[in-house]
């Protein structure tokens, strides 16, 4: 970017410094010719104003003071006064006003046309942009080499941090930190998890700008909330489709900083910059000291979600001490594109992997582990040899069917579970199998491994997020909402008996529904009551059919037969005790039990009838 000092040093312009010799190291964003008394409405800040005072009353000291104050407040970096056109020398009133406003005043000789100054400024800006573009391409090549290396994403994050002279972090689909560089930025990356979680819930690609992440914040600190563009906190957020980029077009797959909220941020930053320039000229504010990129005391952080299919497959955080320069912006766009390619597998690959996993699961359920090993042994490694746990999970909300050949989509709750398991597998290097099956997710994982543990931890997080639904049976209509996810886990089993493990997982799933829990393990089922096993649809249908006639009788207001039957059976047929529980005479209870027999057409003396009625009441 050209500066006033570089223009003064330019040999062909022959500019002379009249005031502000100590204010010349300021960037000139444009050279603007203007003969207006008030050009401020047409300025953006950072301009060098060129004028011959055609319409200015240069002998009026107060008018000149107002003119210079307006220019200073608008962020004008200097004034070039052309002599020999309207006046032969620079008027004293203009000189005094420039000194008072601390706006550098340059004398432009008659032999130097204003267009020559504009051309020099324009050429310098173009050269600066070319250098930025070249550095951007160099960064792109460097990041591409990093992505192709053995470490992949971690190296990309490290190189990106170097290119932006700040820090960078990569989060997985579950919002956990996969890589951070430099290592000293780990606390900042942890402090951003709340903002990362909010961005992950938006369709990808999306972006957000966050301020106020301090070095001394603990890892579990609550991120700053949204505020206006003049302060800390989240100042811009949106999907890439919601607005045009404010700093040049993003690379393919990159989320734009120019989302809906980014334009106010840019305007606010420009305003703050102009105000700071004016304050420094007035001697009220020192220049901000430079901070090293490894650890500014307070960062400006950009969050970019990774993904091109609207489903977020990771988040990239980039922290710097100020707004990104164009070359740094190109580096971020390149990193987003490369990390998206690395972390998001294609739909065709996902469909093929899903079909292979389904085939392996069917072979295991058919009792053919040897065939399963021959088909996918290299892919699933020791999973097909070690003791495994089988998990069956289902979500409250179904999804629409898909076309032939497409991967079966998962409800959001199952997708989040799959993301958590995938993140655990990525971190541990553990192989596991996850297969969508008719609205369910079937998972095969090593017993005691990271994936099995991640399932338990995810279940705990879901229950913590829905405390009102815990303990409420699915479909009971009671409580405060419904758990979005229920799952059952088998006991440890060898690959040869996966069929048994599947049945155990389904039993545990039924118990989870009945108990209102997200996850139940088979060991908990065997330690509980047999009544917990009566949660499936077939048993519920049996119970409804068995008791329907009695409930219809009670609804017509002709007695409380269902409650009386429950009390009598719970007291093992003891008339006096059951009647006391109900608060009625034993003869009344005897009459009601005869009515039960008449309506059902069955004898209560039959132990099978008693058993079936008791189970129906408990279902």
Coordinates of C-alpha atoms in Angstrom, one line a residue:
X1 CA 0.0 0.0 0.0
X2 CA 1.5 3.4 -0.9
X3 CA 2.1 6.0 1.8
X4 CA 2.4 9.7 1.9
X5 CA 6.1 9.3 2.5
X6 CA 6.5 7.1 -0.6
X7 CA 4.7 9.7 -2.7
X8 CA 6.9 12.5 -1.4
X9 CA 10.0 10.4 -2.2
X10 CA 8.7 9.7 -5.8
X11 CA 11.1 11.5 -8.1
X12 CA 8.6 12.6 -10.8
X13 CA 5.9 14.0 -8.5
X14 CA 8.1 16.7 -6.8
X15 CA 5.8 17.1 -3.9
X16 CA 6.7 19.3 -0.9
X17 CA 5.7 18.7 2.7
X18 CA 4.2 21.9 4.2
X19 CA 2.7 20.4 7.4
X20 CA 2.7 17.1 9.2
X21 CA 6.2 15.9 8.4
X22 CA 5.9 13.3 11.2
X23 CA 2.6 12.0 9.9
X24 CA 3.7 10.7 6.5
X25 CA 3.9 6.9 7.3
X26 CA 0.2 6.4 6.8
X27 CA -1.3 4.3 4.0
X28 CA -3.0 6.1 1.1
X29 CA -6.0 4.0 -0.1
X30 CA -6.8 6.4 -3.0
X31 CA -5.9 9.8 -4.5
X32 CA -9.2 11.7 -5.0
X33 CA -9.5 15.0 -6.8
X34 CA -12.2 17.2 -5.3
X35 CA -13.1 20.9 -5.4
X36 CA -16.1 20.5 -3.2
X37 CA -16.5 22.5 0.0
X38 CA -17.6 19.3 1.7
X39 CA -16.4 16.1 0.0
X40 CA -17.0 13.9 3.0
X41 CA -20.2 12.2 1.8
X42 CA -18.1 10.8 -1.1
X43 CA -15.2 9.5 0.9
X44 CA -14.5 6.1 2.6
X45 CA -11.4 7.0 4.6
X46 CA -7.8 6.8 3.8
X47 CA -7.8 9.2 0.8
X48 CA -5.4 11.8 -0.2
X49 CA -7.5 14.8 -1.3
X50 CA -6.2 16.8 -4.3
X51 CA -7.6 20.3 -4.7
X52 CA -6.8 23.7 -6.2
X53 CA -9.3 25.5 -3.9
X54 CA -11.6 26.4 -6.7
X55 CA -14.6 26.8 -4.4
X56 CA -12.9 27.3 -1.1
X57 CA -12.7 30.6 0.7
X58 CA -9.0 30.2 1.4
X59 CA -8.7 33.6 3.2
X60 CA -11.4 32.7 5.8
X61 CA -9.6 31.1 8.7
X62 CA -12.7 29.7 10.3
X63 CA -13.9 28.2 7.0
X64 CA -10.5 26.5 6.5
X65 CA -10.6 25.1 10.1
X66 CA -14.1 23.6 9.4
X67 CA -12.9 22.2 6.1
X68 CA -9.8 20.5 7.6
X69 CA -11.7 19.2 10.7
X70 CA -14.3 17.6 8.4
X71 CA -11.6 15.9 6.4
X72 CA -9.7 14.7 9.5
X73 CA -12.9 13.2 11.0
X74 CA -13.6 11.4 7.7
X75 CA -10.2 9.7 7.9
X76 CA -8.5 11.6 5.1
X77 CA -4.8 11.0 5.4
X78 CA -3.6 14.1 3.7
X79 CA -4.3 17.1 1.3
X80 CA -2.4 17.9 -1.8
X81 CA -2.8 21.5 -2.8
X82 CA -2.1 22.5 -6.4
X83 CA -0.4 25.9 -6.7
X84 CA -0.3 28.0 -9.8
X85 CA -3.9 27.3 -10.9
X86 CA -6.3 29.4 -8.7
X87 CA -3.7 30.7 -6.3
X88 CA 0.1 31.1 -6.6
X89 CA 1.0 29.9 -3.1
X90 CA -0.6 27.9 -0.4
X91 CA -2.8 30.3 1.7
X92 CA -1.7 30.8 5.3
X93 CA -5.2 30.1 6.6
X94 CA -5.1 26.6 5.0
X95 CA -1.7 26.0 6.5
X96 CA -2.8 26.9 10.0
X97 CA -5.9 24.8 9.7
X98 CA -3.9 21.8 8.5
X99 CA -1.5 22.1 11.5
X100 CA -4.4 22.4 13.9
X101 CA -6.2 19.3 12.5
X102 CA -2.8 17.4 12.2
X103 CA -3.6 16.6 8.6
X104 CA -0.4 16.5 6.4
X105 CA -0.5 19.2 3.7
X106 CA 1.5 18.7 0.5
X107 CA 2.3 21.3 -2.1
X108 CA 1.7 20.0 -5.7
X109 CA 3.7 22.1 -8.3
X110 CA 2.0 23.4 -11.4
X111 CA 4.1 21.0 -13.5
X112 CA 2.6 17.9 -11.7
X113 CA -0.9 17.1 -12.9
X114 CA -3.2 15.5 -10.4
X115 CA -3.7 12.5 -12.7
X116 CA 0.0 11.7 -12.3
X117 CA -0.4 11.4 -8.6
X118 CA -3.5 9.2 -9.1
X119 CA -1.6 6.9 -11.5
X120 CA 1.2 6.5 -9.0
X121 CA -1.2 5.6 -6.2
X122 CA -3.2 3.3 -8.5
X123 CA 0.0 1.5 -9.7
X124 CA 1.2 1.1 -6.1
X125 CA -2.1 -0.4 -5.0
X126 CA -2.1 -2.7 -8.0
X127 CA 1.4 -3.9 -7.2
X128 CA 0.4 -4.5 -3.6
X129 CA -2.6 -6.5 -4.7
X130 CA -0.4 -8.5 -7.1
X131 CA 2.0 -9.2 -4.3
X132 CA -0.9 -10.3 -2.1
X133 CA -2.2 -12.6 -4.9
X134 CA 1.3 -14.1 -5.4
X135 CA 1.6 -14.7 -1.6
X136 CA -1.8 -16.2 -1.7
X137 CA -0.9 -18.6 -4.5
X138 CA 2.3 -19.5 -2.6
X139 CA 0.3 -20.2 0.5
X140 CA -2.1 -22.3 -1.5
X141 CA 0.7 -24.4 -2.9
X142 CA 2.3 -24.7 0.6
X143 CA -1.0 -25.8 2.1
X144 CA -1.7 -28.3 -0.7
X145 CA 1.7 -29.9 -0.1
X146 CA 0.8 -30.1 3.6
X147 CA -2.6 -31.7 2.9
X148 CA -0.9 -34.4 0.8
X149 CA 1.6 -35.2 3.6
X150 CA 1.5 -38.0 6.1
X151 CA 0.0 -35.8 8.9
X152 CA -2.6 -34.2 6.6
X153 CA -5.0 -31.9 8.5
X154 CA -2.6 -31.3 11.4
X155 CA 0.1 -30.0 9.0
X156 CA -2.4 -27.8 7.2
X157 CA -3.4 -26.2 10.5
X158 CA 0.2 -25.6 11.4
X159 CA 1.1 -24.0 8.1
X160 CA -2.1 -21.9 8.1
X161 CA -1.2 -20.5 11.5
X162 CA 2.2 -19.5 10.1
X163 CA 0.7 -17.8 7.0
X164 CA -1.8 -15.7 9.0
X165 CA 0.8 -15.0 11.7
X166 CA -1.7 -16.1 14.3
X167 CA -3.1 -19.4 15.4
X168 CA -5.5 -22.0 14.0
X169 CA -7.5 -25.0 15.2
X170 CA -9.4 -27.8 13.6
X171 CA -12.6 -29.3 15.2
X172 CA -14.1 -32.6 14.3
X173 CA -17.8 -33.4 13.7
X174 CA -18.4 -33.7 17.4
X175 CA -16.8 -30.3 18.2
X176 CA -13.7 -31.7 19.7
X177 CA -10.3 -30.2 18.9
X178 CA -8.4 -32.4 16.4
X179 CA -5.4 -30.1 15.9
X180 CA -4.2 -26.7 17.1
X181 CA -1.1 -24.6 16.2
X182 CA 0.8 -23.3 18.0
X183 CA 0.4 -25.5 21.0
X184 CA 0.1 -22.4 23.2
X185 CA -3.3 -21.6 21.6
X186 CA -4.9 -24.8 23.0
X187 CA -6.8 -22.8 25.8
X188 CA -8.2 -20.5 23.2
X189 CA -9.4 -23.4 21.0
X190 CA -11.1 -25.0 24.1
X191 CA -12.8 -21.7 25.0
X192 CA -14.4 -21.5 21.6
X193 CA -16.3 -24.8 21.8
X194 CA -19.6 -23.1 22.5
X195 CA -19.3 -21.0 19.4
X196 CA -18.2 -24.0 17.4
X197 CA -21.2 -26.0 18.6
X198 CA -23.6 -23.2 17.4
X199 CA -21.9 -23.0 14.0
X200 CA -22.1 -26.8 13.6
X201 CA -25.9 -26.6 13.8
X202 CA -26.0 -24.4 10.8
X203 CA -26.1 -25.7 7.2
X204 CA -22.5 -25.9 5.8
X205 CA -20.7 -24.0 4.6
X206 CA -21.2 -21.2 7.1
X207 CA -19.0 -18.7 9.0
X208 CA -18.9 -16.6 12.1
X209 CA -16.5 -13.9 13.4
X210 CA -15.9 -13.9 17.2
X211 CA -14.0 -11.5 19.3
X212 CA -12.9 -11.4 22.9
X213 CA -11.1 -14.8 23.3
X214 CA -8.5 -14.1 25.9
X215 CA -5.4 -16.0 26.8
X216 CA -6.3 -16.2 30.5
X217 CA -9.7 -17.7 29.9
X218 CA -10.1 -21.2 31.3
X219 CA -10.7 -24.0 28.8
X220 CA -14.4 -24.3 29.9
X221 CA -15.1 -20.6 29.8
X222 CA -18.4 -19.5 28.2
X223 CA -17.7 -17.7 24.9
X224 CA -18.8 -14.1 24.6
X225 CA -22.3 -13.6 23.4
X226 CA -23.4 -11.6 20.4
X227 CA -23.0 -7.8 20.7
X228 CA -23.0 -4.9 18.3
X229 CA -20.2 -4.4 15.9
X230 CA -18.4 -2.0 18.2
X231 CA -17.5 -4.5 20.9
X232 CA -16.3 -8.0 21.6
X233 CA -18.2 -11.2 21.1
X234 CA -19.7 -12.7 18.0
X235 CA -20.0 -10.0 15.4
X236 CA -20.8 -11.8 12.2
X237 CA -22.5 -15.1 11.4
X238 CA -24.2 -16.6 8.4
X239 CA -24.1 -19.1 5.7
X240 CA -22.0 -18.6 2.6
X241 CA -25.2 -18.3 0.6
X242 CA -26.5 -15.3 2.6
X243 CA -24.2 -12.6 1.3
X244 CA -21.3 -11.7 -0.9
X245 CA -17.7 -11.7 0.3
X246 CA -16.4 -8.4 1.5
X247 CA -12.8 -9.1 0.9
X248 CA -12.7 -10.9 -2.5
X249 CA -14.3 -14.1 -3.7
X250 CA -13.7 -17.2 -1.6
X251 CA -12.2 -20.4 -3.0
X252 CA -14.5 -23.2 -3.9
X253 CA -16.0 -24.8 -0.8
X254 CA -14.9 -21.9 1.4
X255 CA -17.4 -20.0 3.6
X256 CA -17.4 -16.3 3.0
X257 CA -16.5 -13.6 5.6
X258 CA -19.1 -11.5 3.8
X259 CA -22.1 -13.3 5.3
X260 CA -25.0 -11.3 6.3
X261 CA -23.4 -9.8 9.4
X262 CA -19.9 -9.1 8.0
X263 CA -20.7 -5.9 6.2
X264 CA -21.6 -4.1 9.4
X265 CA -18.4 -5.4 10.9
X266 CA -16.4 -4.0 8.0
X267 CA -18.1 -0.7 8.3
X268 CA -17.6 -0.6 12.1
X269 CA -13.9 -1.5 11.7
X270 CA -13.4 1.2 9.2
X271 CA -15.1 3.7 11.5
X272 CA -13.0 2.6 14.4
X273 CA -9.9 3.0 12.3
X274 CA -10.8 6.5 11.2
X275 CA -11.6 7.4 14.8
X276 CA -8.3 6.0 16.0
X277 CA -6.4 7.9 13.3
X278 CA -8.1 11.1 14.3
X279 CA -7.4 10.4 18.0
X280 CA -3.7 9.8 17.2
X281 CA -3.5 13.0 15.3
X282 CA -5.0 14.8 18.2
X283 CA -2.5 13.1 20.6
X284 CA -5.2 11.1 22.5
X285 CA -4.4 7.6 21.5
X286 CA -1.1 5.7 21.0
X287 CA -0.6 3.3 18.1
X288 CA -1.6 -0.2 19.0
X289 CA 1.5 -2.3 19.7
X290 CA 2.2 -5.2 17.4
X291 CA 1.6 -8.6 18.9
X292 CA 3.2 -11.8 17.9
X293 CA 0.9 -14.3 16.1
X294 CA 1.4 -17.1 18.6
X295 CA -0.6 -15.4 21.3
X296 CA -2.3 -12.0 21.2
X297 CA -3.9 -11.0 24.5
X298 CA -7.3 -10.8 22.7
X299 CA -8.0 -12.3 19.3
X300 CA -10.3 -11.7 16.4
X301 CA -11.4 -15.3 15.5
X302 CA -13.0 -16.5 12.3
X303 CA -14.9 -19.8 12.4
X304 CA -15.4 -21.6 9.1
X305 CA -17.5 -24.7 8.9
X306 CA -16.3 -27.4 6.5
X307 CA -18.6 -29.2 4.1
X308 CA -20.4 -28.8 0.8
X309 CA -23.5 -30.9 1.3
X310 CA -25.0 -28.7 4.0
X311 CA -23.9 -31.2 6.7
X312 CA -21.0 -29.8 8.7
X313 CA -18.0 -32.2 8.7
X314 CA -15.8 -30.0 10.9
X315 CA -14.9 -26.4 11.8
X316 CA -11.8 -24.4 11.3
X317 CA -10.9 -21.5 13.7
X318 CA -8.4 -18.9 12.7
X319 CA -7.2 -16.4 15.3
X320 CA -5.4 -13.1 14.5
X321 CA -4.8 -9.8 16.2
X322 CA -6.7 -7.9 13.5
X323 CA -8.7 -8.3 10.2
X324 CA -7.1 -10.7 7.7
X325 CA -5.0 -9.1 4.9
X326 CA -5.8 -10.2 1.4
X327 CA -3.0 -12.8 1.2
X328 CA -4.1 -14.2 4.6
X329 CA -7.6 -14.4 3.3
X330 CA -6.5 -16.4 0.3
X331 CA -4.6 -18.8 2.7
X332 CA -7.8 -19.3 4.8
X333 CA -9.9 -20.0 1.7
X334 CA -7.4 -22.5 0.5
X335 CA -7.2 -24.2 3.9
X336 CA -11.0 -24.4 4.1
X337 CA -11.2 -26.0 0.6
X338 CA -8.4 -28.5 1.3
X339 CA -9.7 -29.5 4.8
X340 CA -13.2 -30.0 3.3
X341 CA -11.7 -32.4 0.8
X342 CA -9.8 -34.2 3.5
X343 CA -12.6 -34.5 6.0
X344 CA -15.7 -34.8 3.8
X345 CA -15.9 -38.1 1.9
X346 CA -17.9 -38.1 -1.3
X347 CA -21.5 -39.3 -1.4
X348 CA -20.5 -42.1 -3.7
X349 CA -17.8 -43.3 -1.4
X350 CA -20.1 -43.1 1.6
X351 CA -22.7 -45.1 -0.3
X352 CA -20.1 -47.8 -1.2
X353 CA -18.9 -47.9 2.4
X354 CA -22.4 -48.2 3.6
X355 CA -23.2 -51.1 1.3
X356 CA -20.0 -52.9 2.3
X357 CA -20.8 -52.4 6.0
X358 CA -24.3 -53.8 5.4
X359 CA -22.9 -56.8 3.7
X360 CA -20.4 -57.5 6.5
X361 CA -23.2 -57.1 9.2
X362 CA -25.4 -59.5 7.3
X363 CA -22.7 -62.1 7.1
X364 CA -22.0 -61.8 10.8
X365 CA -25.8 -62.1 11.6
X366 CA -25.9 -65.2 9.3
X367 CA -23.1 -66.8 11.4
X368 CA -20.4 -66.5 8.8
X369 CA -17.6 -64.5 10.4
X370 CA -15.0 -66.2 8.1
X371 CA -16.7 -64.8 5.0
X372 CA -17.0 -61.4 6.6
X373 CA -13.2 -61.4 7.2
X374 CA -12.5 -62.4 3.6
X375 CA -14.7 -59.6 2.4
X376 CA -13.6 -56.7 4.6
X377 CA -10.9 -58.0 7.0
X378 CA -8.3 -55.4 5.8
X379 CA -10.8 -52.6 6.2
X380 CA -12.1 -53.4 9.7
X381 CA -8.9 -54.9 11.1
X382 CA -9.1 -56.6 14.5
X383 CA -12.8 -55.7 14.9
X384 CA -13.7 -59.1 13.3
X385 CA -11.5 -61.0 15.7
X386 CA -11.9 -59.4 19.1
X387 CA -14.9 -59.4 21.5
X388 CA -17.3 -56.8 20.3
X389 CA -20.3 -54.8 21.5
X390 CA -23.3 -54.4 19.2
X391 CA -25.4 -51.2 19.6
X392 CA -28.9 -50.6 18.1
X393 CA -30.1 -47.0 18.2
X394 CA -33.2 -45.3 17.0
X395 CA -34.3 -41.7 16.9
X396 CA -37.7 -40.1 17.7
X397 CA -37.9 -38.3 14.3
X398 CA -37.8 -40.4 11.1
X399 CA -36.3 -39.2 7.8
X400 CA -37.6 -39.2 4.2
X401 CA -36.6 -42.2 2.0
X402 CA -33.9 -41.8 -0.6
X403 CA -33.4 -43.0 -4.1
X404 CA -31.7 -46.2 -5.1
X405 CA -27.9 -46.1 -4.9
X406 CA -27.9 -43.2 -2.4
X407 CA -26.6 -43.6 1.1
X408 CA -29.4 -44.0 3.6
X409 CA -29.7 -40.7 5.5
X410 CA -29.8 -40.6 9.3
X411 CA -32.1 -38.6 11.5
X412 CA -30.3 -35.8 13.2
X413 CA -30.0 -37.5 16.6
X414 CA -28.5 -40.6 15.0
X415 CA -26.2 -38.5 12.8
X416 CA -24.9 -36.8 15.9
X417 CA -24.3 -40.2 17.5
X418 CA -22.5 -41.4 14.4
X419 CA -20.3 -38.2 14.4
X420 CA -19.3 -38.8 18.0
X421 CA -18.4 -42.4 17.3
X422 CA -16.5 -41.4 14.2
X423 CA -14.5 -38.7 16.1
X424 CA -13.6 -41.3 18.8
X425 CA -12.5 -43.7 16.1
X426 CA -10.4 -41.1 14.3
X427 CA -8.7 -40.1 17.5
X428 CA -7.9 -43.7 18.6
X429 CA -7.3 -45.3 15.2
X430 CA -9.9 -47.9 16.1
X431 CA -12.0 -49.6 13.5
X432 CA -15.8 -49.9 13.9
X433 CA -18.8 -50.6 11.8
X434 CA -21.9 -48.3 11.6
X435 CA -24.8 -49.3 9.4
X436 CA -28.1 -47.5 8.9
X437 CA -30.9 -50.0 8.9
X438 CA -34.5 -49.1 8.4
X439 CA -34.3 -45.9 10.4
X440 CA -32.0 -47.4 13.0
X441 CA -28.2 -47.2 13.4
X442 CA -26.5 -50.5 14.1
X443 CA -22.9 -50.2 15.4
X444 CA -20.3 -52.9 16.0
X445 CA -17.4 -51.8 18.1
X446 CA -14.6 -53.4 20.1
X447 CA -15.5 -54.1 23.7
X448 CA -13.8 -51.7 26.0
X449 CA -12.6 -49.5 23.1
X450 CA -12.8 -45.8 22.5
X451 CA -15.9 -46.1 20.3
X452 CA -17.9 -48.0 22.9
X453 CA -16.9 -45.5 25.5
X454 CA -17.9 -42.6 23.2
X455 CA -21.4 -44.1 22.9
X456 CA -21.9 -44.0 26.7
X457 CA -20.5 -40.5 26.9
X458 CA -22.8 -39.2 24.1
X459 CA -25.8 -40.8 25.8
X460 CA -24.9 -38.9 29.0
X461 CA -24.7 -35.6 27.1
X462 CA -28.1 -36.2 25.5
X463 CA -29.7 -37.0 28.8
X464 CA -28.2 -33.9 30.4
X465 CA -29.7 -31.8 27.5
X466 CA -33.2 -33.3 28.1
X467 CA -33.6 -33.7 31.8
X468 CA -37.4 -33.5 31.7
X469 CA -37.6 -36.5 29.4
X470 CA -35.4 -38.8 31.4
X471 CA -37.4 -41.5 33.2
X472 CA -40.4 -41.0 30.9
X473 CA -41.4 -44.1 28.8
X474 CA -41.4 -43.4 25.1
X475 CA -44.9 -42.6 24.0
X476 CA -46.3 -42.2 27.5
X477 CA -47.3 -38.6 26.9
X478 CA -46.0 -37.7 30.4
X479 CA -43.0 -35.6 31.3
X480 CA -41.4 -32.7 29.5
X481 CA -40.7 -33.8 26.0
X482 CA -39.2 -36.9 24.5
X483 CA -35.7 -38.1 24.3
X484 CA -34.4 -37.7 20.7
X485 CA -32.4 -40.9 20.9
X486 CA -32.6 -44.4 22.5
X487 CA -30.1 -47.2 22.2
X488 CA -29.4 -50.7 23.5
X489 CA -26.0 -52.3 23.9
X490 CA -25.3 -56.0 23.9
X491 CA -23.0 -57.9 26.3
X492 CA -19.5 -58.6 24.9
X493 CA -19.6 -61.3 22.2
X494 CA -17.4 -62.9 19.7
X495 CA -17.9 -62.4 16.0
X496 CA -19.4 -65.9 15.7
X497 CA -22.3 -65.0 17.9
X498 CA -23.3 -61.5 16.6
X499 CA -26.8 -62.8 16.2
X500 CA -27.2 -63.3 19.9
X501 CA -25.6 -59.9 20.5
X502 CA -28.2 -58.3 18.1
X503 CA -31.1 -59.8 20.1
X504 CA -29.5 -58.6 23.4
X505 CA -29.2 -55.1 22.0
X506 CA -32.8 -55.1 20.8
X507 CA -33.9 -56.2 24.3
X508 CA -31.9 -53.5 25.9
X509 CA -33.4 -51.0 23.4
X510 CA -36.9 -52.0 24.5
X511 CA -35.9 -51.5 28.1
X512 CA -34.4 -48.1 27.3
X513 CA -37.7 -47.0 25.8
X514 CA -39.7 -48.2 28.8
X515 CA -37.3 -46.6 31.4
X516 CA -37.0 -43.3 29.5
X517 CA -33.2 -43.7 29.2
X518 CA -31.0 -42.9 26.2
X519 CA -28.8 -46.0 26.5
X520 CA -29.2 -49.3 28.4
X521 CA -26.7 -52.1 28.4
X522 CA -27.7 -55.7 28.4
X523 CA -26.1 -56.2 31.8
X524 CA -28.6 -53.7 33.2
X525 CA -31.5 -55.7 31.6
X526 CA -30.5 -59.0 33.2
X527 CA -30.1 -57.2 36.6
X528 CA -33.6 -55.7 36.4
X529 CA -37.2 -57.0 36.3
X530 CA -38.8 -59.1 33.6
X531 CA -41.5 -56.5 33.3
X532 CA -38.9 -54.2 31.7
X533 CA -38.8 -56.5 28.8
X534 CA -42.5 -55.7 28.0
X535 CA -41.8 -52.5 26.1
X536 CA -42.0 -53.6 22.5
X537 CA -45.0 -52.9 20.2
X538 CA -46.3 -56.5 20.1
X539 CA -46.7 -56.7 23.9
X540 CA -48.3 -53.2 24.0
X541 CA -50.8 -54.3 21.3
X542 CA -51.6 -57.4 23.3
X543 CA -52.2 -55.3 26.4
X544 CA -54.4 -52.9 24.6
X545 CA -56.5 -55.7 23.1
X546 CA -56.8 -57.6 26.4
X547 CA -57.9 -54.6 28.5
X548 CA -59.9 -52.6 25.8
X549 CA -63.3 -53.9 26.8
X550 CA -62.7 -53.1 30.5
X551 CA -61.4 -49.6 29.7
X552 CA -64.4 -48.9 27.4
X553 CA -66.7 -50.0 30.3
X554 CA -65.0 -47.6 32.7
X555 CA -65.1 -44.7 30.2
X556 CA -68.9 -45.1 30.1
X557 CA -69.0 -44.4 33.9
X558 CA -70.1 -47.9 35.0
X559 CA -67.4 -48.6 37.6
X560 CA -63.7 -48.7 38.0
X561 CA -63.0 -52.2 36.8
X562 CA -59.4 -51.7 35.7
X563 CA -58.2 -50.2 39.0
X564 CA -60.1 -52.9 40.9
X565 CA -58.6 -55.7 38.9
X566 CA -55.1 -54.2 39.4
X567 CA -55.6 -53.9 43.2
X568 CA -57.1 -57.5 43.5
X569 CA -54.2 -59.1 41.5
X570 CA -51.6 -57.1 43.4
X571 CA -53.0 -58.5 46.6
X572 CA -53.0 -62.1 45.2
X573 CA -56.8 -62.3 45.3
X574 CA -57.2 -61.3 48.9
X575 CA -60.6 -59.7 49.1
X576 CA -60.3 -57.7 52.3
X577 CA -56.8 -56.3 51.6
X578 CA -57.7 -55.3 48.1
X579 CA -61.0 -53.8 49.1
X580 CA -59.2 -51.8 51.8
X581 CA -56.8 -50.5 49.2
X582 CA -59.7 -49.3 47.1
X583 CA -61.7 -48.0 50.0
X584 CA -64.8 -50.1 49.1
X585 CA -66.6 -53.0 50.8
X586 CA -65.4 -56.5 49.9
X587 CA -68.8 -57.4 48.4
X588 CA -68.5 -54.4 46.0
X589 CA -65.1 -55.7 44.9
X590 CA -66.5 -59.3 44.5
X591 CA -69.3 -57.8 42.2
X592 CA -66.7 -55.9 40.2
X593 CA -64.5 -59.0 39.6
X594 CA -67.6 -61.0 38.5
X595 CA -68.3 -58.1 36.0
X596 CA -64.6 -58.5 34.8
X597 CA -65.2 -62.2 34.1
X598 CA -68.5 -61.5 32.3
X599 CA -67.0 -58.8 30.1
X600 CA -63.8 -60.7 29.3
X601 CA -65.5 -64.1 29.1
X602 CA -62.7 -65.6 31.2
X603 CA -62.4 -67.1 34.7
X604 CA -60.1 -65.3 37.2
X605 CA -59.6 -68.7 38.9
X606 CA -57.4 -69.7 35.9
X607 CA -53.7 -68.9 36.7
X608 CA -52.9 -68.2 33.0
X609 CA -55.7 -65.6 32.9
X610 CA -54.4 -63.9 36.0
X611 CA -50.8 -63.9 34.6
X612 CA -51.9 -62.5 31.2
X613 CA -54.0 -59.8 32.9
X614 CA -51.2 -58.8 35.2
X615 CA -48.7 -58.5 32.4
X616 CA -51.2 -56.5 30.4
X617 CA -51.6 -54.1 33.3
X618 CA -47.8 -53.7 33.6
X619 CA -47.1 -53.3 29.9

